[in-house]
Coordinates of C-alpha atoms and ligand atoms in Angstrom, one line a residue:
X1124 CA -12.2 -67.9 82.6
X1125 CA -8.6 -68.8 83.7
X1126 CA -7.5 -67.6 87.0
X1127 CA -4.4 -66.0 85.5
X1128 CA -6.4 -63.2 84.0
X1129 CA -8.8 -60.4 85.0
X1130 CA -6.4 -58.9 87.6
X1131 CA -7.1 -55.3 86.6
X1132 CA -9.0 -54.7 89.9
X1133 CA -6.2 -55.7 92.2
X1134 CA -3.1 -54.8 90.0
X1135 CA -2.5 -51.3 89.0
X1136 CA -1.2 -50.4 85.5
X1137 CA 2.5 -50.1 85.2
X1138 CA 4.6 -49.1 82.2
X1139 CA 8.2 -50.2 81.9
X1140 CA 10.6 -47.8 83.8
X1141 CA 11.2 -44.5 82.0
X1142 CA 14.6 -42.9 82.3
X1143 CA 14.5 -39.5 84.0
X1144 CA 14.2 -36.5 81.6
X1145 CA 17.5 -35.0 82.7
X1146 CA 19.4 -38.3 82.0
X1147 CA 17.7 -39.0 78.6
X1148 CA 18.4 -35.6 77.1
X1149 CA 22.1 -36.3 77.5
X1150 CA 22.0 -39.1 74.9
X1151 CA 19.9 -40.6 72.0
X1152 CA 19.2 -43.9 73.7
X1153 CA 15.6 -45.2 74.0
X1154 CA 13.8 -43.7 76.9
X1155 CA 12.0 -46.8 78.2
X1156 CA 13.6 -49.8 79.8
X1157 CA 12.1 -53.2 79.0
X1158 CA 9.6 -55.1 81.1
X1159 CA 11.2 -57.9 83.1
X1160 CA 9.4 -61.3 82.8
X1161 CA 7.6 -60.9 86.2
X1162 CA 6.2 -57.5 85.4
X1163 CA 5.2 -58.5 81.8
X1164 CA 3.3 -61.5 83.2
X1165 CA 1.6 -59.5 85.9
X1166 CA 0.7 -56.6 83.5
X1167 CA -0.7 -59.1 80.9
X1168 CA -2.8 -60.7 83.6
X1169 CA -4.7 -57.4 84.0
X1170 CA -6.5 -58.1 80.7
X1171 CA -10.2 -58.9 81.1
X1172 CA -10.3 -61.2 78.0
X1173 CA -13.1 -59.2 76.5
X1174 CA -15.7 -61.0 74.3
X1175 CA -15.4 -58.2 71.8
X1176 CA -11.8 -57.0 72.3
X1177 CA -11.8 -53.3 71.2
X1178 CA -8.0 -53.3 71.5
X1179 CA -7.9 -55.8 68.6
X1180 CA -10.5 -54.0 66.6
X1181 CA -8.5 -50.7 66.8
X1182 CA -5.2 -52.3 66.0
X1183 CA -4.7 -51.8 62.2
X1184 CA -3.2 -55.4 62.0
X1185 CA -6.0 -56.8 64.2
X1186 CA -3.4 -58.5 66.3
X1187 CA -4.8 -61.2 68.5
X1188 CA -4.0 -59.2 71.6
X1189 CA -6.2 -61.0 74.2
X1190 CA -4.7 -64.4 73.4
X1191 CA -1.1 -63.3 73.4
X1192 CA -1.7 -61.5 76.7
X1193 CA -3.1 -64.6 78.2
X1194 CA -0.2 -66.7 76.9
X1195 CA 2.3 -64.2 78.4
X1196 CA 0.4 -64.2 81.7
X1197 CA 0.9 -68.0 81.7
X1198 CA 4.6 -67.7 80.8
X1199 CA 4.0 -69.5 77.5
X1200 CA 6.1 -67.0 75.6
X1201 CA 7.1 -69.0 72.5
X1202 CA 3.4 -69.5 71.7
X1203 CA 2.7 -65.9 72.5
X1204 CA 5.5 -64.9 70.0
X1205 CA 4.1 -67.2 67.3
X1206 CA 0.7 -65.7 67.7
X1207 CA 2.0 -62.1 67.7
X1208 CA 4.2 -62.7 64.7
X1209 CA 1.4 -64.3 62.7
X1210 CA -0.2 -60.9 62.1
X1211 CA 2.6 -58.4 62.5
X1212 CA 5.9 -58.5 60.6
X1213 CA 7.7 -56.2 63.0
X1214 CA 6.0 -56.5 66.5
X1215 CA 9.0 -55.2 68.4
X1216 CA 8.9 -52.0 66.3
X1217 CA 5.1 -51.4 66.6
X1218 CA 5.3 -52.2 70.3
X1219 CA 7.7 -49.3 70.7
X1220 CA 6.4 -46.6 68.3
X1221 CA 2.8 -47.1 67.6
X1222 CA 0.7 -44.3 69.1
X1223 CA -0.9 -46.8 71.5
X1224 CA -3.0 -44.1 73.1
X1225 CA -4.8 -43.6 69.8
X1226 CA -5.0 -47.3 68.8
X1227 CA -5.0 -50.5 70.9
X1228 CA -4.5 -49.1 74.4
X1229 CA -6.7 -46.1 73.8
X1230 CA -9.6 -48.4 73.2
X1231 CA -8.9 -51.0 75.9
X1232 CA -12.1 -51.7 77.7
X1233 CA -10.6 -51.5 81.2
X1234 CA -9.1 -48.1 80.3
X1235 CA -12.7 -47.0 79.4
X1236 CA -13.9 -48.2 82.8
X1237 CA -11.3 -46.1 84.6
X1238 CA -8.8 -48.9 85.6
X1239 CA -6.0 -47.8 83.2
X1240 CA -5.3 -49.6 80.0
X1241 CA -3.4 -52.9 79.7
X1242 CA 0.1 -51.9 78.6
X1243 CA -0.2 -53.7 75.3
X1244 CA 2.7 -52.1 73.4
X1245 CA 5.2 -52.8 76.1
X1246 CA 4.1 -56.5 76.3
X1247 CA 4.3 -56.8 72.5
X1248 CA 7.9 -55.5 72.7
X1249 CA 8.7 -57.8 75.6
X1250 CA 7.4 -60.9 73.7
X1251 CA 9.4 -60.3 70.6
X1252 CA 12.6 -59.2 72.4
X1253 CA 12.4 -62.5 74.4
X1254 CA 11.9 -64.3 71.1
X1255 CA 15.0 -62.8 69.6
X1256 CA 17.0 -63.6 72.8
X1257 CA 15.8 -67.2 72.7
X1258 CA 16.5 -67.6 68.9
X1259 CA 12.8 -68.1 68.0
X1260 CA 12.8 -65.4 65.4
X1261 CA 13.8 -66.9 62.0
X1262 CA 14.5 -65.6 58.6
X1263 CA 11.4 -65.7 56.3
X1264 CA 12.8 -68.7 54.3
X1265 CA 10.4 -70.1 51.7
X1266 CA 9.5 -73.8 51.7
X1267 CA 10.2 -73.9 47.9
X1268 CA 11.5 -71.5 45.2
X1269 CA 9.3 -70.0 42.5
X1270 CA 10.6 -68.5 39.3
X1271 CA 8.6 -65.3 39.3
X1272 CA 10.2 -62.2 40.7
X1273 CA 8.9 -59.0 42.2
X1274 CA 10.6 -55.6 42.3
X1275 CA 9.8 -53.4 45.3
X1276 CA 10.6 -49.7 45.1
X1277 CA 11.2 -48.4 48.6
X1278 CA 12.6 -50.2 51.6
X1279 CA 10.4 -48.7 54.3
X1280 CA 8.0 -50.7 56.4
X1281 CA 5.4 -51.1 53.6
X1282 CA 8.1 -52.5 51.2
X1283 CA 9.7 -54.6 53.9
X1284 CA 6.5 -56.3 55.1
X1285 CA 5.5 -57.0 51.5
X1286 CA 9.0 -58.4 50.8
X1287 CA 8.8 -60.7 53.9
X1288 CA 5.4 -62.0 52.9
X1289 CA 6.3 -62.6 49.3
X1290 CA 9.6 -64.3 50.0
X1291 CA 7.9 -66.7 52.5
X1292 CA 5.7 -67.8 49.5
X1293 CA 8.8 -68.4 47.4
X1294 CA 9.0 -65.5 45.0
X1295 CA 12.3 -63.9 44.1
X1296 CA 12.2 -60.5 45.8
X1297 CA 14.3 -57.5 45.0
X1298 CA 14.1 -54.2 47.0
X1299 CA 15.4 -51.0 45.4
X1300 CA 16.0 -48.0 47.6
X1301 CA 17.6 -44.6 46.8
X1302 CA 19.2 -44.5 50.3
X1303 CA 22.4 -46.2 51.4
X1304 CA 20.5 -48.0 54.2
X1305 CA 17.3 -50.0 54.0
X1306 CA 14.5 -49.1 56.4
X1307 CA 12.9 -45.9 55.0
X1308 CA 11.7 -43.6 57.8
X1309 CA 12.5 -46.3 60.4
X1310 CA 16.2 -45.4 59.8
X1311 CA 16.2 -41.8 58.6
X1312 CA 13.1 -40.3 60.0
X1313 CA 12.3 -41.7 63.4
X1314 CA 15.0 -40.7 66.0
X1315 CA 16.8 -43.5 67.9
X1316 CA 15.4 -42.4 71.3
X1317 CA 12.1 -43.8 70.0
X1318 CA 13.5 -46.7 67.9
X1319 CA 17.1 -47.9 68.2
X1320 CA 18.6 -48.4 64.8
X1321 CA 20.1 -51.8 65.7
X1322 CA 16.5 -53.2 65.8
X1323 CA 16.0 -52.2 62.1
X1324 CA 19.4 -53.7 61.2
X1325 CA 18.5 -56.9 62.9
X1326 CA 15.4 -57.3 60.8
X1327 CA 17.2 -56.4 57.5
X1328 CA 19.8 -59.1 58.3
X1329 CA 17.0 -61.7 58.5
X1330 CA 15.5 -60.5 55.2
X1331 CA 18.9 -60.8 53.5
X1332 CA 19.4 -64.2 55.1
X1333 CA 16.1 -65.3 53.5
X1334 CA 17.5 -64.4 50.0
X1335 CA 15.8 -61.0 49.5
X1336 CA 18.1 -59.0 47.3
X1337 CA 18.7 -55.4 48.5
X1338 CA 19.7 -52.8 45.9
X1339 CA 20.9 -49.9 48.0
X1340 CA 21.7 -46.5 46.5
X1341 CA 19.4 -47.2 43.6
X1342 CA 17.1 -44.4 42.7
X1343 CA 14.3 -45.5 40.4
X1344 CA 13.1 -42.9 37.9
X1345 CA 13.9 -41.0 34.8
X1346 CA 16.7 -39.1 36.6
X1347 CA 17.7 -42.1 38.7
X1348 CA 19.9 -45.2 38.3
X1349 CA 17.2 -47.5 36.9
X1350 CA 14.1 -46.4 34.9
X1351 CA 10.7 -47.6 35.9
X1352 CA 10.2 -49.2 32.5
X1353 CA 13.4 -51.2 32.9
X1354 CA 12.2 -52.4 36.3
X1355 CA 8.9 -53.5 34.8
X1356 CA 10.9 -55.5 32.3
X1357 CA 13.0 -57.1 35.0
X1358 CA 10.2 -58.3 37.2
X1359 CA 6.8 -60.0 36.9
X1360 CA 5.2 -57.5 39.3
X1361 CA 6.2 -54.2 40.9
X1362 CA 5.3 -52.7 44.2
X1363 CA 5.6 -48.9 44.6
X1364 CA 6.2 -48.2 48.3
X1365 CA 8.1 -44.9 48.0
X1366 CA 6.6 -43.0 50.9
X1367 CA 5.9 -39.3 50.9
X1368 CA 8.8 -36.9 50.9
X1369 CA 7.9 -33.5 49.5
X1370 CA 8.0 -31.2 52.6
X1371 CA 5.2 -28.6 52.8
X1372 CA 6.6 -25.2 52.9
X1373 CA 5.5 -21.8 54.3
X1374 CA 5.4 -18.6 52.3
X1375 CA 6.3 -15.8 54.6
X1376 CA 8.7 -12.8 54.4
X1377 CA 12.3 -13.9 55.2
X1378 CA 11.7 -17.6 54.6
X1379 CA 14.8 -17.7 52.5
X1380 CA 17.1 -16.7 55.4
X1381 CA 19.9 -19.1 56.4
X1382 CA 19.2 -21.6 59.2
X1383 CA 15.6 -22.2 58.3
X1384 CA 15.5 -25.9 57.6
X1385 CA 13.0 -28.6 56.5
X1386 CA 12.3 -31.1 59.4
X1387 CA 13.4 -34.2 57.5
X1388 CA 16.7 -32.8 56.4
X1389 CA 17.4 -32.0 60.1
X1390 CA 16.3 -35.4 61.3
X1391 CA 18.2 -37.3 58.6
X1392 CA 21.4 -35.4 59.5
X1393 CA 20.9 -36.2 63.2
X1394 CA 20.2 -39.9 62.4
X1395 CA 23.2 -40.2 60.2
X1396 CA 25.5 -38.7 62.8
X1397 CA 24.0 -41.2 65.3
X1398 CA 24.9 -44.0 62.8
X1399 CA 28.5 -42.8 62.7
X1400 CA 28.4 -41.0 59.3
X1401 CA 30.2 -37.8 58.7
X1402 CA 27.7 -35.1 57.9
X1403 CA 29.3 -31.9 56.7
X1404 CA 26.2 -29.8 57.4
X1405 CA 26.2 -31.0 61.0
X1406 CA 29.9 -30.5 61.5
X1407 CA 29.8 -26.9 60.2
X1408 CA 27.0 -26.3 62.7
X1409 CA 24.1 -25.7 60.2
X1410 CA 22.2 -28.8 61.2
X1411 CA 23.3 -28.9 64.8
X1412 CA 21.1 -27.2 67.5
X1413 CA 23.8 -27.0 70.1
X1414 CA 23.8 -23.7 71.9
X1415 CA 21.0 -22.3 69.7
X1416 CA 17.6 -21.0 70.3
X1417 CA 15.5 -23.4 68.3
X1418 CA 11.9 -22.7 67.0
X1419 CA 10.0 -25.6 65.5
X1420 CA 6.9 -24.8 63.4
X1421 CA 4.2 -27.5 63.6
X1422 CA 2.9 -29.8 66.3
X1423 CA 2.7 -33.3 64.7
X1424 CA 4.9 -36.3 65.5
X1425 CA 7.6 -35.0 63.2
X1426 CA 7.7 -31.7 65.1
X1427 CA 7.9 -33.6 68.4
X1428 CA 10.8 -35.6 67.0
X1429 CA 12.5 -32.3 66.1
X1430 CA 12.1 -30.6 69.4
X1431 CA 13.3 -33.6 71.3
X1432 CA 16.3 -34.0 69.0
X1433 CA 17.2 -30.4 69.5
X1434 CA 16.9 -30.8 73.3
X1435 CA 19.4 -33.7 73.0
X1436 CA 21.8 -31.8 70.8
X1437 CA 22.2 -29.2 73.6
X1438 CA 20.0 -26.4 72.4
X1439 CA 19.9 -23.2 74.5
X1440 CA 16.1 -23.2 74.2
X1441 CA 13.5 -25.1 72.2
X1442 CA 10.1 -23.6 71.4
X1443 CA 7.3 -25.3 69.6
X1444 CA 5.1 -22.8 67.8
X1445 CA 1.6 -24.0 67.1
X1446 CA -1.5 -22.1 65.8
X1447 CA -4.1 -24.1 67.7
X1448 CA -4.3 -25.2 71.3
X1449 CA -3.1 -28.4 73.0
X1450 CA -6.5 -30.2 72.6
X1451 CA -6.1 -29.8 68.9
X1452 CA -2.5 -30.9 68.5
X1453 CA -2.3 -33.6 65.8
X1454 CA 0.5 -35.7 67.3
X1455 CA 0.5 -38.3 70.1
X1456 CA -0.3 -36.9 73.6
X1457 CA 2.4 -39.1 74.9
X1458 CA 5.1 -37.5 72.7
X1459 CA 4.0 -34.0 73.8
X1460 CA 4.2 -35.0 77.5
X1461 CA 7.8 -36.4 76.9
X1462 CA 8.8 -33.2 75.1
X1463 CA 7.5 -31.1 78.0
X1464 CA 9.4 -33.3 80.5
X1465 CA 12.5 -32.7 78.4
X1466 CA 12.3 -28.9 78.7
X1467 CA 10.6 -28.0 75.5
X1468 CA 8.5 -24.8 75.7
X1469 CA 5.1 -24.8 73.9
X1470 CA 3.8 -21.5 72.5
X1471 CA 0.2 -22.3 71.6
X1472 CA -2.3 -20.2 69.7
X1473 CA 0.5 -18.4 67.8
X1474 CA 1.1 -18.3 64.1
X1475 CA 4.4 -17.2 62.4
X1476 CA 4.1 -14.0 60.4
X1477 CA 7.7 -13.4 59.3
X1478 CA 11.3 -14.5 59.8
X1479 CA 13.6 -11.8 60.9
X1480 CA 17.3 -11.6 60.4
X1481 CA 20.1 -10.3 58.3
X1482 CA 21.1 -13.2 56.0
X1483 CA 20.7 -15.6 59.0
X1484 CA 17.5 -15.9 60.9
X1485 CA 17.5 -14.3 64.4
X1486 CA 13.8 -14.4 65.3
X1487 CA 10.4 -15.5 64.3
X1488 CA 7.6 -12.9 64.4
X1489 CA 4.3 -14.4 65.4
X1490 CA 0.8 -13.2 66.0
X1491 CA -1.7 -14.5 68.6
X1492 CA -4.5 -16.6 67.5
X1493 CA -8.2 -16.8 68.5
X1494 CA -10.0 -20.0 67.6
X1495 CA -13.1 -19.0 65.7
X1496 CA -16.1 -21.0 64.5
X1497 CA -15.7 -24.6 63.5
X1498 CA -15.3 -25.3 59.7
X1499 CA -16.8 -28.1 57.7
X1500 CA -14.4 -30.6 59.4
X1501 CA -15.5 -29.5 62.8
X1502 CA -12.2 -27.9 63.7
X1503 CA -12.2 -24.3 64.9
X1504 CA -10.7 -21.9 62.4
X1505 CA -7.6 -20.0 63.7
X1506 CA -8.0 -16.2 63.4
X1507 CA -5.1 -13.8 63.9
X1508 CA -5.7 -11.2 66.6
X1509 CA -4.7 -7.8 65.3
X1510 CA -1.8 -6.0 66.9
X1511 CA -0.8 -9.1 68.8
X1512 CA 2.6 -9.6 67.2
X1513 CA 5.6 -10.7 69.2
X1514 CA 9.1 -12.1 68.5
X1515 CA 10.6 -15.4 69.5
X1516 CA 14.4 -15.5 69.4
X1517 CA 15.6 -18.1 67.0
X1518 CA 19.0 -19.1 65.6
X1519 CA 17.6 -22.2 64.0
X1520 CA 14.0 -22.6 62.7
X1521 CA 12.7 -26.1 61.7
X1522 CA 9.7 -26.4 59.5
X1523 CA 7.7 -29.5 60.4
X1524 CA 4.5 -28.7 58.4
X1525 CA 3.9 -32.1 56.9
X1526 CA 4.6 -34.0 53.7
X1527 CA 3.1 -34.4 50.3
X1528 CA 3.9 -37.1 47.7
X1529 CA 6.4 -36.4 45.0
X1530 CA 5.2 -36.3 41.4
X1531 CA 5.4 -40.1 40.9
X1532 CA 4.1 -40.2 37.3
X1533 CA 6.6 -37.6 36.3
X1534 CA 9.4 -39.2 38.4
X1535 CA 8.7 -42.6 36.7
X1536 CA 7.9 -41.2 33.3
X1537 CA 4.6 -43.1 33.6
X1538 CA 1.7 -40.9 32.6
X1539 CA -0.6 -43.8 32.8
X1540 CA 0.0 -44.1 36.6
X1541 CA -3.1 -42.4 38.0
X1542 CA -2.8 -40.3 41.1
X1543 CA -5.5 -38.7 43.4
X1544 CA -5.9 -35.0 43.7
X1545 CA -3.5 -35.1 46.6
X1546 CA -0.9 -36.7 44.4
X1547 CA -1.0 -40.1 46.2
X1548 CA -0.9 -43.1 43.9
X1549 CA -4.4 -44.5 43.0
X1550 CA -4.5 -48.2 43.9
X1551 CA -7.7 -50.3 43.7
X1552 CA -9.0 -50.8 47.2
X1553 CA -9.5 -54.6 46.7
X1554 CA -6.7 -55.6 44.3
X1555 CA -4.1 -53.0 45.5
X1556 CA -3.2 -52.7 41.8
X1557 CA -2.6 -49.3 40.2
X1558 CA -3.9 -48.3 36.8
X1559 CA -0.8 -50.1 35.3
X1560 CA -1.0 -53.8 34.9
X1561 CA 1.2 -55.7 37.4
X1562 CA 2.1 -52.5 39.3
X1563 CA 0.9 -52.4 42.9
X1564 CA 1.2 -49.7 45.6
X1565 CA 1.3 -49.6 49.4
X1566 CA 2.1 -47.4 52.4
X1567 CA 2.3 -43.7 52.7
X1568 CA 2.4 -43.2 48.9
X1569 CA -1.2 -44.5 48.8
X1570 CA -2.5 -43.4 52.1
X1571 CA -0.6 -40.1 52.6
X1572 CA 1.7 -39.5 55.6
X1573 CA 0.5 -42.1 58.1
X1574 CA 1.9 -44.6 60.6
X1575 CA 4.3 -47.5 60.5
X1576 CA 1.6 -50.0 61.6
X1577 CA -0.6 -48.9 58.6
X1578 CA 2.4 -49.3 56.2
X1579 CA 2.9 -52.8 57.5
X1580 CA -0.8 -53.6 57.0
X1581 CA -0.8 -52.2 53.5
X1582 CA 2.4 -54.1 52.6
X1583 CA 0.9 -57.4 53.8
X1584 CA -2.4 -56.7 51.9
X1585 CA -0.5 -55.8 48.7
X1586 CA 1.6 -59.0 49.0
X1587 CA -1.6 -61.1 49.2
X1588 CA -2.9 -59.5 46.0
X1589 CA 0.4 -59.6 44.2
X1590 CA 0.6 -63.3 45.0
X1591 CA -2.8 -63.8 43.5
X1592 CA -1.8 -61.9 40.4
X1593 CA 1.4 -63.8 40.0
X1594 CA -0.3 -67.2 40.5
X1595 CA -2.8 -66.4 37.8
X1596 CA 0.1 -65.7 35.4
X1597 CA 2.3 -68.6 36.5
X1598 CA 3.6 -71.1 33.9
X1599 CA 1.4 -74.2 34.0
X1600 CA 4.3 -76.4 35.0
X1601 CA 4.7 -74.4 38.2
X1602 CA 1.0 -73.8 38.8
X1603 CA 0.5 -76.4 41.5
X1604 CA 3.5 -75.4 43.5
X1605 CA 2.5 -71.8 43.2
X1606 CA -1.0 -72.4 44.2
X1607 CA 0.3 -74.1 47.4
X1608 CA 2.6 -71.2 48.0
X1609 CA -0.1 -68.7 47.8
X1610 CA -2.5 -70.6 50.0
Ligands
FAD884 P1 8.9 -44.9 54.0 O1 9.2 -45.3 55.3 O2 9.0 -43.4 53.7 O3 9.9 -45.6 53.0 C1 9.9 -45.3 51.6 C2 11.2 -45.6 51.0 O4 11.2 -45.5 49.6 C3 12.4 -44.8 51.5 O5 13.4 -45.6 52.0 C4 12.9 -44.0 50.3 O6 14.3 -43.8 50.2 C5 12.4 -44.9 49.2 N1 12.2 -44.3 47.9 C6 11.4 -43.2 47.6 N2 11.4 -42.9 46.3 C7 12.3 -43.8 45.7 C8 12.8 -44.0 44.4 N3 12.3 -43.2 43.4 N4 13.7 -45.0 44.2 C9 14.1 -45.8 45.2 N5 13.7 -45.6 46.5 C10 12.8 -44.7 46.7 N6 4.9 -43.6 62.5 C11 4.7 -44.3 63.6 O7 3.9 -45.3 63.6 N7 5.2 -44.0 64.8 C12 6.1 -42.9 64.9 O8 6.6 -42.7 66.0 C13 6.4 -42.2 63.7 N8 7.3 -41.2 63.7 C14 7.6 -40.6 62.6 C15 8.6 -39.6 62.6 C16 8.9 -38.9 61.5 C17 10.0 -37.8 61.6 C18 8.3 -39.2 60.3 C19 8.6 -38.4 59.0 C20 7.3 -40.2 60.2 C21 7.0 -40.9 61.4 N9 6.1 -41.9 61.4 C22 5.8 -42.6 62.5 C23 5.4 -42.3 60.1 C24 6.0 -43.5 59.5 O9 7.4 -43.4 59.5 C25 5.6 -43.7 58.0 O10 4.2 -43.7 58.0 C26 6.1 -45.0 57.4 O11 7.5 -45.1 57.5 C27 5.6 -45.1 56.0 O12 6.2 -46.3 55.5 P2 6.4 -46.4 53.9 O13 7.1 -47.8 53.7 O14 5.2 -46.2 53.2 O15 7.4 -45.3 53.5
SF4_885 FE1 -1.1 -51.8 69.4 FE2 0.4 -51.2 67.3 FE3 0.8 -53.5 68.5 FE4 -1.5 -53.1 67.1 S1 0.6 -53.2 66.3 S2 -1.3 -54.1 69.1 S3 -1.8 -50.9 67.5 S4 1.1 -51.5 69.4
SF4_886 FE1 -7.8 -57.1 77.3 FE2 -8.2 -54.4 77.1 FE3 -8.2 -56.0 74.9 FE4 -10.2 -56.2 76.6 S1 -9.7 -54.4 75.4 S2 -9.1 -57.9 75.6 S3 -9.1 -55.8 78.6 S4 -6.5 -55.6 76.3

């Protein structure tokens, strides 16, 4: 075992410096500084180089974490970057926004033995940021061009990772997105205090440099700019990577009052303002939490993004209302901790009963909850305690209750496109192909609302299968070149 490693006994765990809560709520900048080279080296050297690295097992991309930690500890950063980029299309993004505590770091062996996990995410970010600064990150240029083309519907992480992998193989790649900016939820969902938007722009520029054609403001569907059938005629294969966008709603008295907003509308407006756009609904105050009492319903990662955005917009008070307790919160523990530091108040074991107000909401009436017996999934069932109602003052209510897929077969006028009972697109687990020949699917639209790292994994897996499909259909003259490209 090299001497550079196994330092977890003598070196304590350190994260990069976190800006003080008071300072970070005054802007939308990322909350963590970056590791400097010395700290990155030292923190990497804490890894015990496990024979069975559970960090890697629990990373959806199976990143070769122990090896790139060792290379970082030895200051062999270019090799560390090559290794890290070999399995992850966007390591600097995952390093920042993966819920590490549930994935790689949460399963680190030295964490399990009480020494504190290796700070894997921060090292991953450090490696790739160093690679960008040193000019080691290159556009995914192909070694040779192939004639066949693919159309990718959706420019989120699933579509982008597939595009990158297919372009490297030489295919002509076109991404179609209904938004004016490519990036999906990386741009319009996730706030910039978690992921600075310049990082997404930097990646998109590399994809464009590689010859990937981006069709912005292009909605695919019967009511859109290009029909699905037309897209199938244009390309040899299609990838559906449209994400899930139908916000779950709540049916309660008063839900139609003004200033009760879906979470994503609120976050998109905030992200657009941060990007310099003029957003009428923000300027007229509707989507701005400044000086308001804000109540956010839900407790997942989207809810945490809403409460923390409201805190930064200068809300008078921010309350997160959740019907279970802290132990049962679905989101990342880390995000909850940051929200608490930033002054967000959590009202647990409380369920909304009605929205009160005269045209505009002024309060949420909620009832206290008792967690009853566990249901079939093992989670305790929330039961309302009679006569326990109370009001929470609210000038703005944000509903962060999760997302379902849109009706894709109807949107694409493709009744043959089979969906599951949850409305997600059915894709063969092995071939990633849907019920329609040459049409593949990846990301949240297959999996349901999930994580960026899973979208990347799905995009890469779909790209592998699309390449196989295209190779099998390639004209004989190109077959050899194509076979090499796929290998
Ligand atoms: P998306 O990112 O949703 O991209 C789909 C794209 O398809 C969009 O750009 C959309 O405009 C486009 N599109 C849809 N329909 C059409 C059409 N008909 N025509 C043309 N274009 C279309 N995950 C994490 O790992 N960490 C986090 O911190 C995190 N925070 C999140 C915060 C919020 C508020 C939300 C909502 C999600 C968060 N997630 C997070 C989840 C993560 O963003 C998603 O799992 C991931 O983006 C899914 O990738 P995707 O490519 O499948 O879809
Ligand atoms: Fe951890 Fe995510 Fe990086 Fe995998 S991609 S090593 S889970 S931070
Ligand atoms: Fe290193 Fe932890 Fe992974 Fe083991 S589980 S290889 S100690 S990072």
